[in-house]
Amino acid sequence: QIRTLLQNLIANPLNYRSPEHALHISISAGTGETGTAVSVVDNGKGIEAADRQRAMEPLVRLQRAGDGPGSGLGLATCRRIAKAHGGELRISETPGGGTTVSVWIAA
């Protein structure tokens, strides 16, 4: 499940890259007493604040011009996996444009 989560989080920036600049993806992780946190940061199209919660729902696609193919299950699956491991998934804006997806998994 964790492999699927990471594969989805890394594939998303490839499908939602900005046509204005070269794609950059940064992955970081850290472990503490309460669990492990993983963040995937990209400089892609980003997800508007009003759409972030909806983007984590099953079968929801934002349907923006130039988006790659998908089923609308990627972020929903990641969220489900995080919850199954006692954690959570959050989406935020990357400073300068793009998306940051942070996942916390309980120890």
Short mmCIF file of C-alpha atoms in Angstrom, two decimals:
data_model
loop_
_atom_site.label_atom_id
_atom_site.label_comp_id
_atom_site.label_asym_id
_atom_site.label_seq_id
_atom_site.Cartn_x
_atom_site.Cartn_y
_atom_site.Cartn_z
CA GLN A 1 0.00 0.00 0.00
CA ILE A 2 2.79 2.43 0.84
CA ARG A 3 4.42 1.71 -2.53
CA THR A 4 1.11 2.48 -4.27
CA LEU A 5 0.79 5.69 -2.28
CA LEU A 6 4.28 6.85 -3.26
CA GLN A 7 3.83 5.85 -6.91
CA ASN A 8 0.62 7.86 -7.12
CA LEU A 9 2.14 10.91 -5.46
CA ILE A 10 5.12 10.86 -7.82
CA ALA A 11 3.00 10.21 -10.93
CA ASN A 12 0.65 13.13 -10.28
CA PRO A 13 3.22 15.85 -11.01
CA LEU A 14 3.98 14.14 -14.32
CA ASN A 15 0.30 14.36 -15.34
CA TYR A 16 -0.27 17.87 -14.04
CA ARG A 17 2.92 19.66 -15.02
CA SER A 18 2.91 23.28 -16.02
CA PRO A 19 3.64 23.94 -19.69
CA GLU A 20 5.44 27.14 -18.65
CA HIS A 21 8.56 25.57 -17.12
CA ALA A 22 10.51 22.35 -16.65
CA LEU A 23 9.08 19.96 -14.10
CA HIS A 24 10.72 19.79 -10.68
CA ILE A 25 9.70 17.25 -8.03
CA SER A 26 11.13 17.15 -4.51
CA ILE A 27 10.48 14.27 -2.12
CA SER A 28 11.33 14.42 1.56
CA ALA A 29 10.60 12.20 4.53
CA GLY A 30 11.20 12.18 8.24
CA THR A 31 10.45 9.87 11.12
CA GLY A 32 9.59 10.86 14.67
CA GLU A 33 8.11 9.28 17.76
CA THR A 34 4.55 9.55 16.47
CA GLY A 35 5.13 8.39 12.90
CA THR A 36 6.55 9.16 9.50
CA ALA A 37 5.88 12.18 7.31
CA VAL A 38 6.43 12.23 3.56
CA SER A 39 6.07 15.30 1.34
CA VAL A 40 6.03 15.46 -2.43
CA VAL A 41 6.51 19.00 -3.71
CA ASP A 42 6.16 20.00 -7.36
CA ASN A 43 6.10 23.13 -9.47
CA GLY A 44 3.15 22.03 -11.64
CA LYS A 45 -0.27 23.53 -12.24
CA GLY A 46 -1.24 23.37 -8.58
CA ILE A 47 -4.67 22.75 -7.12
CA GLU A 48 -6.78 25.71 -6.14
CA ALA A 49 -7.65 25.87 -2.43
CA ALA A 50 -11.36 25.47 -3.23
CA ASP A 51 -10.66 22.21 -5.14
CA ARG A 52 -8.24 20.50 -2.73
CA GLN A 53 -10.78 18.62 -0.64
CA ARG A 54 -12.75 17.60 -3.72
CA ALA A 55 -9.56 16.37 -5.45
CA MET A 56 -9.22 13.71 -2.73
CA GLU A 57 -12.69 12.27 -3.42
CA PRO A 58 -12.98 9.08 -5.52
CA LEU A 59 -13.57 9.54 -9.26
CA VAL A 60 -13.13 13.32 -9.17
CA ARG A 61 -11.10 14.88 -11.99
CA LEU A 62 -10.61 18.64 -12.15
CA GLN A 63 -10.75 18.51 -15.99
CA ARG A 64 -8.28 21.26 -16.81
CA ALA A 65 -6.83 21.84 -20.26
CA GLY A 66 -3.60 19.92 -20.83
CA ASP A 67 -4.05 17.49 -17.93
CA GLY A 68 -2.79 13.96 -18.52
CA PRO A 69 -4.97 10.86 -18.39
CA GLY A 70 -6.33 9.53 -15.12
CA SER A 71 -9.27 7.92 -13.38
CA GLY A 72 -9.71 10.32 -10.49
CA LEU A 73 -8.63 7.64 -8.02
CA GLY A 74 -5.00 8.58 -7.31
CA LEU A 75 -5.35 11.05 -4.45
CA ALA A 76 -8.44 9.26 -3.11
CA THR A 77 -6.41 6.04 -2.93
CA CYS A 78 -3.53 7.84 -1.23
CA ARG A 79 -5.89 9.34 1.32
CA ARG A 80 -7.48 5.93 2.00
CA ILE A 81 -4.04 4.32 2.47
CA ALA A 82 -2.93 7.07 4.86
CA LYS A 83 -6.12 6.67 6.92
CA ALA A 84 -5.74 2.88 6.96
CA HIS A 85 -2.33 3.41 8.58
CA GLY A 86 -3.65 5.82 11.20
CA GLY A 87 -2.53 8.89 9.29
CA GLU A 88 -3.76 11.63 7.03
CA LEU A 89 -3.08 13.31 3.69
CA ARG A 90 -3.01 17.07 3.13
CA ILE A 91 -2.73 19.16 -0.01
CA SER A 92 -1.30 22.66 0.03
CA GLU A 93 0.17 25.18 -2.37
CA THR A 94 3.87 25.11 -3.13
CA PRO A 95 5.36 28.58 -2.66
CA GLY A 96 5.96 29.96 -6.15
CA GLY A 97 3.34 27.66 -7.70
CA GLY A 98 2.60 23.97 -7.72
CA THR A 99 1.31 21.44 -5.23
CA THR A 100 2.64 20.00 -2.00
CA VAL A 101 1.11 16.74 -0.85
CA SER A 102 2.01 15.75 2.70
CA VAL A 103 1.25 12.35 4.16
CA TRP A 104 1.64 11.39 7.80
CA ILE A 105 1.60 7.71 8.77
CA ALA A 106 1.32 6.70 12.45
CA ALA A 107 4.17 4.77 14.04
#
